[in-house]
């Protein structure tokens, strides 16, 4: 079968799996942002707790992805989306959380001090000074999380969550390199496109000048 | 705060941090309304801490800081800070805001309408000699160090505070610009009629800007006095050590002949060289040398003092300046 014939034969399936993959990653990343961004902002006021939370996230990060998926499948007692989104979510937390905390900490001390000394409230300092200055670092964290999630999501096919990993699994089982590539190439392309998209958003939201 | 410049009083102020470090120890002095006071001391002496007590960036563990008799602890810290101008070393300008937005910070925080705030920004930038038309839309990274400090000063005076706190405002500038800014600063605050507290470790800066100098060492007040008193009559060895390195230069530049003459022994003989007591010592010594006369007399407040011998001036100036 030629490449083009191969593609035509799997065209509909490819788009379906691609859609599944995008949905899986979008759910995970939205949940991670929704939790990690506010949590990161809040934790900058509690440096000790912040250390503990970051430590916990790092521990999660050291667990191999496949093991985490299997483990969550066992404790949730389910296969498919629930353990998959949960695992990817846990992975995505660390880069977003850490970069938010680090980013907010990069406000130069004289700037923070001047802001307070001139009568800005803690909230005003956060929203008008620290957050805008933290944007490049926060977005770097989002990009890491996005690329990571899109890549790792291919493993979720092992526990029945679908996505582009399905082709990779099928390719491995049938020793068919073309089938593996059918999963790998769209996943890699998606990662690059999303990364570029976040980079663009980051530049738009980063004020000129920088810290 | 009222419309007039406040008197700032420190009464028995002590500050001990929870870790046991005694940052300030029973410091008492006051800064008269409308005067410029320099807090001088080495690093870690407590001078910056003392400054931060005024706008409640730090709290005393004993004693009171008060403005016109009203303890600062009775004011809401945020409102208090909005009424006090503040400049920090390196300026602390918000790097992501233009110069004019930085300057307009306090008027906006105070809820001024756009037009009032605009007028305040323009006039503050004019006063700080960083014209808005030219510099207003630039961000801090597009300004030189001196220009940034001008913006920081404009920001501090924008809402017309009656009290200014300056923490090493020119510490990061090169010496030529620093001297120029010091002269301008003094002229500016005298024109605005603010009370000013200036923290500096640079004795030349204290002499150039301040009416009164407060020497602080290890959290204790060592001496308080006018620049002349600090230069000519250090209260003890610690005070003398502050001025030791630059003492001769400071005395030459900042003392008037009359300040010196009252402390000079008269000599025998007569002199035809008569000098005004208002002249700076350095300048007067030059004039004496040019006259070829070893002796001179001083005209001060209608009285003639002397004659004195030229060498006695040098002896007095160099006393304690090893």
Short mmCIF file of C-alpha atoms in Angstrom, two decimals:
data_model
loop_
_atom_site.label_atom_id
_atom_site.label_comp_id
_atom_site.label_asym_id
_atom_site.label_seq_id
_atom_site.Cartn_x
_atom_site.Cartn_y
_atom_site.Cartn_z
CA UNK A 1 0.00 0.00 0.00
CA UNK A 2 1.42 3.40 -0.87
CA UNK A 3 1.68 6.23 1.73
CA UNK A 4 -1.18 8.09 0.14
CA UNK A 5 -3.39 5.04 0.02
CA UNK A 6 -2.49 4.34 3.64
CA UNK A 7 -3.44 7.87 4.65
CA UNK A 8 -6.72 7.76 2.75
CA UNK A 9 -7.60 4.44 4.35
CA UNK A 10 -7.06 5.84 7.85
CA UNK A 11 -8.12 9.45 7.22
CA UNK A 12 -11.43 9.38 9.11
CA UNK A 13 -9.95 7.38 11.98
CA UNK A 14 -7.00 9.77 12.18
CA UNK A 15 -9.24 12.81 12.64
CA UNK A 16 -11.35 11.02 15.22
CA UNK A 17 -8.28 10.05 17.28
CA UNK A 18 -6.80 13.50 16.80
CA UNK A 19 -10.02 15.01 18.18
CA UNK A 20 -9.89 12.66 21.17
CA UNK A 21 -6.27 13.63 21.79
CA UNK A 22 -7.02 17.37 21.63
CA UNK A 23 -10.02 16.97 23.95
CA UNK A 24 -7.99 14.94 26.45
CA UNK A 25 -5.18 17.51 26.54
CA UNK A 26 -7.53 20.50 26.59
CA UNK A 27 -9.43 19.11 29.60
CA UNK A 28 -6.20 18.37 31.44
CA UNK A 29 -4.54 21.71 30.72
CA UNK A 30 -7.63 23.77 31.54
CA UNK A 31 -8.00 21.95 34.86
CA UNK A 32 -4.29 22.34 35.63
CA UNK A 33 -4.36 26.08 34.83
CA UNK A 34 -7.53 26.60 36.80
CA UNK A 35 -5.99 24.98 39.88
CA UNK A 36 -2.27 25.72 39.58
CA UNK A 37 -2.37 29.42 38.63
CA UNK A 38 -4.49 30.63 41.58
CA UNK A 39 -2.76 28.14 43.89
CA UNK A 40 0.64 29.48 42.81
CA UNK A 41 -0.44 33.08 43.43
CA UNK A 42 -1.83 32.14 46.83
CA UNK A 43 1.26 30.13 47.81
CA UNK A 44 3.61 33.08 47.26
CA UNK A 45 2.21 34.43 50.52
CA UNK A 46 3.00 31.17 52.32
CA UNK A 47 6.61 30.37 51.40
CA UNK A 48 6.84 27.32 53.68
CA UNK A 49 3.67 25.68 52.39
CA UNK A 50 4.83 26.53 48.87
CA UNK A 51 7.99 24.50 49.44
CA UNK A 52 5.99 21.51 50.66
CA UNK A 53 3.52 21.64 47.77
CA UNK A 54 6.29 21.94 45.19
CA UNK A 55 8.08 19.00 46.82
CA UNK A 56 4.92 16.91 46.56
CA UNK A 57 4.51 17.81 42.88
CA UNK A 58 8.14 16.87 42.23
CA UNK A 59 7.55 13.47 43.79
CA UNK A 60 4.59 12.90 41.42
CA UNK A 61 6.86 13.92 38.56
CA UNK A 62 9.39 11.20 39.41
CA UNK A 63 6.81 8.41 39.05
CA UNK A 64 7.08 6.92 35.52
CA UNK A 65 4.04 7.90 33.44
CA UNK A 66 2.98 4.38 32.65
CA UNK A 67 3.19 3.39 36.33
CA UNK A 68 1.13 6.42 37.36
CA UNK A 69 -1.54 5.57 34.78
CA UNK A 70 -1.69 1.98 35.98
CA UNK A 71 -1.76 3.06 39.58
CA UNK A 72 -4.58 5.55 39.06
CA UNK A 73 -6.51 2.96 37.06
CA UNK A 74 -6.33 0.69 40.09
CA UNK A 75 -7.31 3.27 42.72
CA UNK A 76 -10.12 4.84 40.68
CA UNK A 77 -11.27 1.38 39.63
CA UNK A 78 -11.89 2.67 36.11
CA UNK A 79 -10.24 2.79 32.73
CA UNK A 80 -10.40 5.49 30.05
CA UNK A 81 -10.71 9.20 30.61
CA UNK A 82 -10.94 9.46 34.40
CA UNK A 83 -7.53 8.00 35.34
CA UNK A 84 -5.97 9.51 32.20
CA UNK A 85 -7.05 13.09 32.83
CA UNK A 86 -6.12 12.68 36.50
CA UNK A 87 -2.60 11.46 35.69
CA UNK A 88 -1.94 14.11 33.05
CA UNK A 89 -3.33 16.75 35.40
CA UNK A 90 -0.91 15.72 38.15
CA UNK A 91 1.98 15.93 35.67
CA UNK A 92 0.95 19.34 34.38
CA UNK A 93 0.61 20.85 37.87
CA UNK A 94 4.30 21.11 38.65
CA UNK A 95 5.58 23.24 35.76
CA UNK A 96 2.66 25.67 36.01
CA UNK A 97 2.78 25.91 39.79
CA UNK A 98 6.55 26.20 40.01
CA UNK A 99 6.82 28.81 37.28
CA UNK A 100 3.99 30.87 38.77
CA UNK A 101 5.71 30.91 42.16
CA UNK A 102 9.15 31.55 40.68
CA UNK A 103 7.75 34.19 38.30
CA UNK A 104 6.01 36.10 41.06
CA UNK A 105 9.25 35.96 43.05
CA UNK A 106 11.21 37.67 40.28
CA UNK A 107 9.74 41.12 41.00
CA UNK A 108 12.87 43.14 41.84
CA UNK A 109 12.88 43.91 45.59
CA UNK A 110 13.28 47.70 45.07
CA UNK A 111 10.22 47.68 42.81
CA UNK A 112 8.16 45.75 45.32
CA UNK A 113 9.38 47.98 48.13
CA UNK A 114 8.67 51.20 46.24
CA UNK A 115 5.19 49.93 45.35
CA UNK A 116 4.35 49.27 48.98
CA UNK A 117 6.03 52.43 50.26
CA UNK A 118 4.02 54.59 47.86
CA UNK A 119 0.77 53.16 49.20
CA UNK A 120 -0.23 50.24 46.98
CA UNK A 121 -2.17 47.52 48.75
CA UNK A 122 -0.91 43.92 48.58
CA UNK A 123 -3.55 43.13 45.92
CA UNK A 124 -2.58 46.16 43.85
CA UNK A 125 1.08 45.13 43.97
CA UNK A 126 0.12 41.61 42.86
CA UNK A 127 -2.17 42.56 39.97
CA UNK A 128 -0.46 45.70 38.70
CA UNK A 129 3.19 44.88 39.32
CA UNK A 130 4.13 41.30 40.20
CA UNK A 131 1.82 39.40 37.82
CA UNK A 132 2.57 41.46 34.70
CA UNK A 133 6.29 41.12 35.41
CA UNK A 134 5.90 37.35 35.99
CA UNK A 135 4.16 36.71 32.64
CA UNK A 136 7.18 35.42 30.67
CA UNK A 137 8.01 32.87 33.36
CA UNK A 138 4.38 31.85 33.90
CA UNK A 139 3.97 31.26 30.17
CA UNK A 140 7.20 29.28 29.99
CA UNK A 141 5.59 26.96 32.58
CA UNK A 142 2.38 26.71 30.55
CA UNK A 143 4.36 25.78 27.44
CA UNK A 144 6.28 23.08 29.26
CA UNK A 145 3.05 21.67 30.67
CA UNK A 146 1.35 21.74 27.26
CA UNK A 147 4.14 19.97 25.37
CA UNK A 148 4.50 17.44 28.16
CA UNK A 149 0.78 16.70 28.31
CA UNK A 150 0.39 16.28 24.54
CA UNK A 151 3.34 13.89 24.45
CA UNK A 152 2.37 11.87 27.51
CA UNK A 153 -1.26 11.67 26.41
CA UNK A 154 -0.22 9.13 23.76
CA UNK A 155 0.33 6.67 26.63
CA UNK A 156 -3.28 7.00 27.73
CA UNK A 157 -4.30 4.73 24.87
CA UNK A 158 -2.91 1.88 27.00
CA UNK A 159 -5.73 2.35 29.49
CA UNK A 160 -8.40 2.91 26.93
CA UNK A 161 -8.59 6.68 26.73
CA UNK A 162 -8.14 6.73 22.95
CA UNK A 163 -6.24 9.52 21.26
CA UNK A 164 -3.29 9.32 18.87
CA UNK A 165 -1.60 6.73 21.09
CA UNK A 166 -4.02 4.18 19.65
CA UNK A 167 -2.07 4.21 16.37
CA UNK A 168 1.22 3.87 18.20
CA UNK A 169 -0.02 0.86 20.16
CA UNK A 170 -1.44 -0.71 17.04
CA UNK A 171 1.84 -0.07 15.20
CA UNK A 172 3.88 -1.67 17.98
CA UNK A 173 1.63 -4.74 18.12
CA UNK A 174 1.74 -5.27 14.36
CA UNK A 175 5.38 -4.12 13.95
CA UNK A 176 4.18 -1.49 11.49
CA UNK A 177 6.37 1.64 11.49
CA UNK A 178 3.92 3.49 9.29
CA UNK A 179 1.16 2.98 11.82
CA UNK A 180 3.43 4.25 14.64
CA UNK A 181 4.23 7.34 12.59
CA UNK A 182 0.53 7.95 12.01
CA UNK A 183 0.27 8.56 15.76
CA UNK A 184 3.64 10.22 16.33
CA UNK A 185 3.68 12.83 13.57
CA UNK A 186 0.28 14.43 14.35
CA UNK A 187 1.08 14.37 18.11
CA UNK A 188 4.44 16.06 17.58
CA UNK A 189 2.90 18.61 15.20
CA UNK A 190 0.14 19.35 17.69
CA UNK A 191 2.74 19.89 20.44
CA UNK A 192 4.73 22.31 18.29
CA UNK A 193 1.64 24.27 17.22
CA UNK A 194 0.29 24.58 20.79
CA UNK A 195 3.75 25.57 22.03
CA UNK A 196 3.95 28.32 19.41
CA UNK A 197 0.41 29.43 20.27
CA UNK A 198 1.25 29.78 23.96
CA UNK A 199 4.48 31.58 23.08
CA UNK A 200 2.50 34.07 21.00
CA UNK A 201 -0.08 34.60 23.81
CA UNK A 202 2.76 35.06 26.26
CA UNK A 203 4.35 37.75 24.13
CA UNK A 204 1.01 39.52 23.75
CA UNK A 205 0.41 39.47 27.51
CA UNK A 206 3.98 40.34 28.53
CA UNK A 207 4.38 44.07 29.04
CA UNK A 208 7.41 45.62 27.35
CA UNK A 209 10.28 46.59 29.61
CA UNK A 210 10.47 43.43 31.63
CA UNK A 211 11.86 43.04 35.14
CA UNK B 1 -1.63 65.13 56.55
CA UNK B 2 -2.09 68.86 56.81
CA UNK B 3 -1.08 71.35 54.13
CA UNK B 4 2.06 72.36 55.92
CA UNK B 5 5.23 70.36 56.26
CA UNK B 6 5.17 68.22 59.40
CA UNK B 7 7.70 68.01 62.18
CA UNK B 8 8.90 64.41 62.52
CA UNK B 9 9.74 63.29 66.04
CA UNK B 10 11.43 60.07 67.10
CA UNK B 11 10.91 59.50 70.82
CA UNK B 12 12.81 56.69 72.53
CA UNK B 13 12.57 54.53 69.44
CA UNK B 14 13.83 50.96 69.73
CA UNK B 15 13.41 48.04 67.38
CA UNK B 16 14.33 44.48 68.21
CA UNK B 17 13.67 41.84 65.57
CA UNK B 18 12.20 38.48 66.60
CA UNK B 19 15.62 36.91 65.95
CA UNK B 20 17.03 39.05 68.76
CA UNK B 21 18.90 41.58 66.63
CA UNK B 22 18.62 45.03 68.14
CA UNK B 23 18.29 47.25 65.06
CA UNK B 24 17.62 50.49 66.95
CA UNK B 25 18.28 51.38 70.53
CA UNK B 26 16.48 54.27 72.24
CA UNK B 27 16.83 56.84 69.46
CA UNK B 28 15.40 60.28 70.19
CA UNK B 29 15.56 63.32 67.94
CA UNK B 30 13.27 65.46 65.87
CA UNK B 31 13.32 66.87 62.38
CA UNK B 32 11.93 70.42 62.34
CA UNK B 33 9.15 71.18 59.86
CA UNK B 34 10.51 72.14 56.46
CA UNK B 35 14.08 71.08 57.16
CA UNK B 36 16.28 68.51 55.47
CA UNK B 37 17.71 65.88 57.79
CA UNK B 38 20.34 63.35 56.71
CA UNK B 39 20.53 60.02 58.52
CA UNK B 40 24.14 58.95 58.22
CA UNK B 41 25.85 55.73 59.15
CA UNK B 42 27.62 52.69 57.81
CA UNK B 43 25.75 49.71 56.41
CA UNK B 44 23.77 47.91 59.07
CA UNK B 45 23.78 50.97 61.32
CA UNK B 46 19.98 51.14 61.33
CA UNK B 47 19.58 54.32 59.30
CA UNK B 48 17.29 52.78 56.68
CA UNK B 49 15.27 51.03 59.38
CA UNK B 50 14.80 54.38 61.09
CA UNK B 51 13.51 55.86 57.83
CA UNK B 52 11.10 52.96 57.29
CA UNK B 53 9.53 53.55 60.70
CA UNK B 54 8.16 56.86 59.43
CA UNK B 55 5.90 55.31 56.77
CA UNK B 56 5.30 52.13 58.78
CA UNK B 57 7.31 49.86 56.52
CA UNK B 58 8.75 48.84 59.90
CA UNK B 59 7.20 49.04 63.36
CA UNK B 60 8.89 50.11 66.57
CA UNK B 61 9.12 47.67 69.46
CA UNK B 62 9.29 50.61 71.87
CA UNK B 63 8.92 54.37 71.52
CA UNK B 64 6.98 56.43 69.02
CA UNK B 65 7.46 58.10 65.70
CA UNK B 66 5.08 61.00 65.26
CA UNK B 67 4.22 63.59 62.63
CA UNK B 68 3.26 66.91 64.21
CA UNK B 69 2.70 65.08 67.47
CA UNK B 70 0.44 62.42 65.97
CA UNK B 71 1.92 58.91 66.27
CA UNK B 72 2.20 57.23 62.86
CA UNK B 73 0.85 54.04 64.42
CA UNK B 74 -2.54 55.74 64.72
CA UNK B 75 -2.78 56.17 60.94
CA UNK B 76 -3.87 53.60 58.39
CA UNK B 77 -0.55 52.48 56.84
CA UNK B 78 -1.75 52.59 53.23
CA UNK B 79 -3.20 56.10 53.50
CA UNK B 80 -0.16 57.26 55.48
CA UNK B 81 2.20 56.01 52.74
CA UNK B 82 0.19 57.71 49.99
CA UNK B 83 0.71 61.02 51.79
CA UNK B 84 4.49 60.60 52.03
CA UNK B 85 6.89 60.78 49.07
CA UNK B 86 9.40 57.96 48.83
CA UNK B 87 12.49 57.42 46.69
CA UNK B 88 14.63 54.32 46.93
CA UNK B 89 18.11 53.60 45.59
CA UNK B 90 17.79 52.40 41.97
CA UNK B 91 14.49 54.25 41.87
CA UNK B 92 12.24 51.21 42.13
CA UNK B 93 10.40 52.39 39.01
CA UNK B 94 7.94 49.88 37.58
CA UNK B 95 9.85 48.58 34.55
CA UNK B 96 6.68 47.78 32.58
CA UNK B 97 5.18 51.26 32.94
CA UNK B 98 6.10 54.41 31.04
CA UNK B 99 7.69 57.29 32.95
CA UNK B 100 4.42 59.25 33.03
CA UNK B 101 2.43 56.27 34.28
CA UNK B 102 5.02 55.75 37.03
CA UNK B 103 4.78 59.40 38.04
CA UNK B 104 0.98 59.26 38.04
CA UNK B 105 0.90 56.31 40.45
CA UNK B 106 0.06 58.09 43.69
CA UNK B 107 -2.47 60.54 42.20
CA UNK B 108 -4.26 57.52 40.72
CA UNK B 109 -4.11 55.60 44.01
CA UNK B 110 -5.61 58.66 45.70
CA UNK B 111 -8.47 58.56 43.19
CA UNK B 112 -7.68 61.84 41.40
CA UNK B 113 -9.66 62.29 38.17
CA UNK B 114 -7.78 62.00 34.88
CA UNK B 115 -7.35 65.75 34.37
CA UNK B 116 -6.05 66.51 37.86
CA UNK B 117 -3.74 63.52 37.71
CA UNK B 118 -2.48 64.65 34.29
CA UNK B 119 -1.71 68.13 35.59
CA UNK B 120 0.09 66.75 38.64
CA UNK B 121 2.22 64.46 36.46
CA UNK B 122 3.21 67.26 34.10
CA UNK B 123 4.11 69.66 36.87
CA UNK B 124 6.03 67.03 38.88
CA UNK B 125 8.06 66.06 35.82
CA UNK B 126 8.81 69.73 35.15
CA UNK B 127 9.94 70.25 38.74
CA UNK B 128 12.20 67.21 38.60
CA UNK B 129 13.57 68.54 35.26
CA UNK B 130 12.56 65.51 33.24
CA UNK B 131 10.07 67.17 30.83
CA UNK B 132 7.01 65.05 30.10
CA UNK B 133 6.89 65.96 26.40
CA UNK B 134 10.31 64.41 25.86
CA UNK B 135 10.46 61.61 28.43
CA UNK B 136 6.86 60.86 29.42
CA UNK B 137 6.32 57.94 27.07
CA UNK B 138 9.66 56.26 27.66
CA UNK B 139 9.97 53.19 29.81
CA UNK B 140 12.64 53.00 32.52
CA UNK B 141 14.91 50.83 30.36
CA UNK B 142 14.96 53.64 27.80
CA UNK B 143 16.27 56.16 30.35
CA UNK B 144 19.75 56.75 31.80
CA UNK B 145 20.42 56.22 35.50
CA UNK B 146 20.16 59.93 36.24
CA UNK B 147 16.94 60.25 34.25
CA UNK B 148 15.44 57.29 36.10
CA UNK B 149 16.17 58.94 39.44
CA UNK B 150 14.54 62.13 38.19
CA UNK B 151 11.43 60.12 37.31
CA UNK B 152 11.55 58.51 40.76
CA UNK B 153 11.73 61.95 42.37
CA UNK B 154 8.89 63.19 40.17
CA UNK B 155 6.84 60.15 41.26
CA UNK B 156 7.59 60.91 44.90
CA UNK B 157 6.46 64.55 44.67
CA UNK B 158 3.58 64.10 42.20
CA UNK B 159 0.79 64.11 44.79
CA UNK B 160 2.39 67.08 46.58
CA UNK B 161 3.37 65.28 49.79
CA UNK B 162 4.58 67.43 52.66
CA UNK B 163 7.12 64.85 53.76
CA UNK B 164 9.72 63.11 51.61
CA UNK B 165 11.68 60.00 52.55
CA UNK B 166 14.75 59.39 50.43
CA UNK B 167 16.71 56.16 50.84
CA UNK B 168 20.15 56.52 49.20
CA UNK B 169 18.45 58.23 46.26
CA UNK B 170 21.67 58.84 44.32
CA UNK B 171 23.65 55.82 45.50
CA UNK B 172 23.79 54.22 42.07
CA UNK B 173 24.76 57.33 40.10
CA UNK B 174 28.21 58.35 38.98
CA UNK B 175 29.82 61.14 41.03
CA UNK B 176 29.40 63.99 38.52
CA UNK B 177 25.65 63.41 38.08
CA UNK B 178 25.28 62.78 41.80
CA UNK B 179 26.68 66.21 42.72
CA UNK B 180 24.38 67.90 40.19
CA UNK B 181 21.32 66.02 41.45
CA UNK B 182 22.15 66.82 45.07
CA UNK B 183 22.19 70.56 44.39
CA UNK B 184 18.98 70.31 42.42
CA UNK B 185 17.29 68.21 45.06
CA UNK B 186 18.07 70.71 47.77
CA UNK B 187 16.75 73.60 45.67
CA UNK B 188 13.63 71.60 44.75
CA UNK B 189 12.59 70.59 48.25
CA UNK B 190 13.30 74.06 49.61
CA UNK B 191 11.01 75.43 46.90
CA UNK B 192 8.30 72.90 47.72
CA UNK B 193 8.78 73.48 51.44
CA UNK B 194 8.78 69.78 52.34
CA UNK B 195 10.26 68.16 55.39
CA UNK B 196 12.86 65.71 54.09
CA UNK B 197 14.58 62.74 55.66
CA UNK B 198 17.49 61.46 53.59
CA UNK B 199 19.38 58.25 54.26
CA UNK B 200 22.95 58.21 53.01
CA UNK B 201 26.30 56.62 53.77
CA UNK B 202 28.05 59.34 51.81
CA UNK B 203 29.15 62.14 54.12
CA UNK B 204 29.70 64.51 51.19
CA UNK B 205 26.06 63.98 50.18
CA UNK B 206 24.86 64.71 53.70
CA UNK B 207 26.92 67.90 53.77
CA UNK B 208 25.71 69.02 50.34
CA UNK B 209 22.00 68.45 50.95
CA UNK B 210 21.13 68.49 54.63
CA UNK B 211 20.41 71.19 57.22
CA UNK B 212 21.00 68.73 60.01
CA UNK B 213 22.90 65.48 60.13
CA UNK B 214 22.06 62.58 62.43
CA UNK B 215 24.90 60.10 62.88
CA UNK B 216 23.77 56.55 63.64
CA UNK B 217 26.01 53.67 64.63
CA UNK B 218 24.90 50.17 65.63
CA UNK B 219 21.35 51.41 66.16
CA UNK B 220 22.34 54.24 68.47
CA UNK B 221 22.30 57.97 67.87
CA UNK B 222 25.91 59.17 67.98
CA UNK B 223 25.60 62.86 67.22
CA UNK B 224 23.10 65.28 65.80
CA UNK B 225 24.07 68.68 64.47
CA UNK B 226 24.56 70.99 61.53
CA UNK B 227 27.20 70.01 58.96
CA UNK B 228 29.56 72.57 60.54
CA UNK B 229 29.13 71.06 64.00
CA UNK B 230 29.65 67.55 62.67
CA UNK B 231 32.76 68.59 60.77
CA UNK B 232 34.42 70.73 63.43
CA UNK B 233 33.18 69.27 66.69
CA UNK B 234 32.65 65.53 66.52
CA UNK B 235 31.13 64.48 69.84
CA UNK B 236 33.34 61.42 70.26
CA UNK B 237 35.68 59.04 68.48
CA UNK B 238 32.83 57.26 66.68
CA UNK B 239 31.55 60.57 65.31
CA UNK B 240 35.05 61.65 64.34
CA UNK B 241 35.56 58.38 62.46
CA UNK B 242 32.62 59.18 60.20
CA UNK B 243 34.22 62.30 58.83
CA UNK B 244 37.86 61.22 59.20
CA UNK B 245 38.57 60.15 55.62
CA UNK B 246 37.08 63.14 53.92
CA UNK B 247 37.30 65.58 56.80
CA UNK B 248 39.75 67.95 55.24
CA UNK B 249 37.93 68.13 51.93
CA UNK B 250 34.57 68.59 53.64
CA UNK B 251 35.85 71.34 55.88
CA UNK B 252 37.48 73.15 52.97
CA UNK B 253 34.36 72.93 50.84
CA UNK B 254 31.57 73.39 53.31
CA UNK B 255 32.87 75.60 56.10
CA UNK B 256 32.75 79.37 55.88
CA UNK B 257 35.73 81.39 57.04
CA UNK B 258 33.66 82.74 59.93
CA UNK B 259 32.94 79.18 61.19
CA UNK B 260 36.68 78.63 61.43
CA UNK B 261 37.69 82.08 62.65
CA UNK B 262 35.74 81.83 65.90
CA UNK B 263 37.87 78.79 66.80
CA UNK B 264 41.25 80.26 65.76
CA UNK B 265 43.92 81.67 68.09
CA UNK B 266 44.87 85.23 67.16
CA UNK B 267 48.50 85.97 66.36
CA UNK B 268 50.82 88.91 66.88
CA UNK B 269 51.41 91.57 64.29
CA UNK B 270 49.10 93.29 61.85
CA UNK B 271 47.62 92.44 58.48
CA UNK B 272 46.29 94.36 55.50
CA UNK B 273 44.48 91.30 54.14
CA UNK B 274 40.82 91.44 55.14
CA UNK B 275 38.44 88.70 54.08
CA UNK B 276 34.67 88.30 54.37
CA UNK B 277 33.56 85.63 56.87
CA UNK B 278 31.02 84.39 54.34
CA UNK B 279 33.70 83.02 52.00
CA UNK B 280 34.27 79.27 51.83
CA UNK B 281 37.47 78.26 53.60
CA UNK B 282 39.06 76.80 50.47
CA UNK B 283 38.38 79.99 48.58
CA UNK B 284 39.69 82.18 51.44
CA UNK B 285 42.92 80.16 51.74
CA UNK B 286 43.47 80.68 48.02
CA UNK B 287 43.00 84.42 48.42
CA UNK B 288 45.43 84.56 51.34
CA UNK B 289 48.05 82.65 49.38
CA UNK B 290 47.65 85.04 46.42
CA UNK B 291 47.97 88.10 48.68
CA UNK B 292 51.48 87.01 49.70
CA UNK B 293 50.57 87.88 53.30
CA UNK B 294 50.91 85.21 56.00
CA UNK B 295 48.36 86.93 58.24
CA UNK B 296 44.77 87.99 57.65
CA UNK B 297 41.73 89.43 59.39
CA UNK B 298 38.11 88.38 59.01
CA UNK B 299 35.12 90.67 58.68
CA UNK B 300 32.12 88.97 60.23
CA UNK B 301 28.77 90.56 61.07
CA UNK B 302 30.32 94.02 61.12
CA UNK B 303 33.17 92.98 63.43
CA UNK B 304 36.76 92.52 62.56
CA UNK B 305 38.30 89.32 63.91
CA UNK B 306 42.02 88.56 64.05
CA UNK B 307 44.64 88.88 63.02
CA UNK B 308 45.17 85.18 62.40
CA UNK B 309 48.05 83.25 60.94
CA UNK B 310 47.43 81.23 57.80
CA UNK B 311 49.07 78.18 59.36
CA UNK B 312 46.56 78.20 62.25
CA UNK B 313 43.73 77.59 59.74
CA UNK B 314 45.45 74.48 58.40
CA UNK B 315 46.18 73.30 61.93
CA UNK B 316 42.52 73.63 62.87
CA UNK B 317 41.29 72.00 59.66
CA UNK B 318 43.62 69.04 60.00
CA UNK B 319 42.95 68.43 63.66
CA UNK B 320 41.73 64.86 64.00
CA UNK B 321 42.00 64.10 60.30
CA UNK B 322 45.10 61.89 60.44
#
